[in-house]
Amino acid sequence: MKNKYFIFTAMGVALFACATVNNLFATETPVPTNTPLPTNTPMPTATLTPEPSATPEPETVTLGERQSVPGDYFSFQLPVGFDAQLDGAKMLGRDSGSTFFLSIFLDETDNDKTSETILLEFLAGFEENQTMQDLELGPSFETSLDGLEATGVDLQGTFSDEPMQGQAVAGWVNDELFLLAFAIAFDDQEPGDRWQETGKSIFTSILDSIDINIDAINSVSGETSGVGDGCAISVDDSYGYTEENPIRVGGDAFDGPPRARAFFDNLLGPNGESVSYERSGSFGFGDTILDGYVVTIAGGQTVTLYVDQYTYTDPEAPVGFTCIAAFPFTAP
């Protein structure tokens, strides 16, 4: 409509200019002759003025019943027709057409990190395992999660080779634990179409519905998600240490990386020592893809453990490790 209106206006200007030029070059008035009888002057024809197209109204998002994660650490509402998987202090949701995905989870990290740093590290994890490519981030912005200060960032790129656009938001809920919400919409036409038309308003409605239970969270601070008291410890020397017997956390490309991080965040050394870890890369093995992690026990040894994000068995602490609490995830 804008282009058509521009052409319409330009034509009007051109016609006006032609009329002006004809007047400028008018010849002298001729000697009067017999005055002809007046003819009927045609009535001017009405010209339709193009009306601007109406700006589409934002899609109304109808939310379903409120749901809570185990332990009641936070609750939320998803749009009617969405599916949710609850996994410890985390949820994974999607629409019926699998074009919109989101995750909301509670986790812990060093309390000297800003919420923006938490977001960048979270998104970097997707780039490291090559499930997210060509990632472009917009400027960070201040927002809130259930009244708590938070930071958000818009993003676009490809996820498992599919064009997508989305947003991530994170904020501290106490001195040890943060809440992070992440959503992406896959595009089937122009990049950003689905997110701009429906995805962004859906995610905003979900964020506005989040209710954080500070009392429940404070009661389990220092235990990642506070699920249970202790964890199973493997008696198999090969568990986690060999490609043939990896730690099977499940979750696939989307939810696998945070599940792996939750696993290692829950590990301790044999005498309760702190543990640090770093992902070393992905590689094909048989009919799956494994991720290697270099794990270091404070003041002790460094080992490599292998993780399978595409199959699941109940997690255990490998031989030589203990844990903070029960592992904060179940079968996806």
Phi, psi and omega in degrees: 000323180297316181294319179296319179296322179296316179297317179301315180294316180298320178296320178298317178297317181297317179296320178297319180296319179298318179298320180294317178299318179299322178293319182297326183258026178293143179275173179297153180291124181289163177296135184299143172242190178304131181285120179289151177295143180296143175259163179293126177276120182296141176292141179298140179278132180293133178256127180288125177270122181297132178269139179299142179293145182290138176289125182298137178286143177303139181295131178285128182260119178263116182269149178271200183291153179289138178234150179236146173284158176306136184092351177059035181287326172203157177232169187196170173231136176253156176301151177303132181097350177277151174257148178228137172247124180259129189217093185062226180269046185206150174228150175232125183233158177202161176275173185292336180265003181055040175251350181225125179233147174211159176217140174230128182210156177254133182208173179237155176199181179301131186282002175270001179275143173279162178296330176294319178298319178301316179298314183296320179293322179298312181290328178297330178299323178291322179293322182297320180269010171064022173276339178237125182236162177052040185288128176237130181249139173278177177295145178291154180220154179276138178210199180211156173234109182051043177086352179269144179299138181211167178235140179235162176210135174274153184212157173206160182161214174234144179237116186051044176071009177254131179296138183209165173215151182189202184204150175228142181223136179217148177202148177286137176257337170204196185288349185237332189242145177234159175245134180232134176237137187217135179215145174221149174238134180273141184256135177254354178230243180287142179304129176093350184303305185295320180295315183290324184282319184224323189299315184296317180292326177296312182296319178299318179296320179294316178301317180295337182275348186295132177237112183268128180266089185299321182298315179295321180292315181297332181288345182237012180305138182091358179240030181058279178238001175067024181270107176083179180233090180098173183219167176286142179243127184293148173251005180264116183298339183271345185298118179086336184269348182233153178295330181287339183225066184281172173280114187263098184267342181069186176104343181062196188294327185282309187257352181298313182302313178293331177292320178296317179296321178297324178297308184289329176296337183269352182279149171228163174290177184298335179245026179085013180292153176290157184231137172242156182209158178211131179287131183261345178141174180247153177202151179284141176214113184063233181257021180224182176238130179251155173242133176264140178232128175270117187245131182238127175271131182306123180073009184228212188274166174243131181228165174250128177243149184247138184236137174248115181269002187249354172226164185224137163222158180304128185287148176225156173284129179297160177306133181096001180229157167237195182210166181285313184205185175300145181297134191276038174205157180234190181302132181291000000 
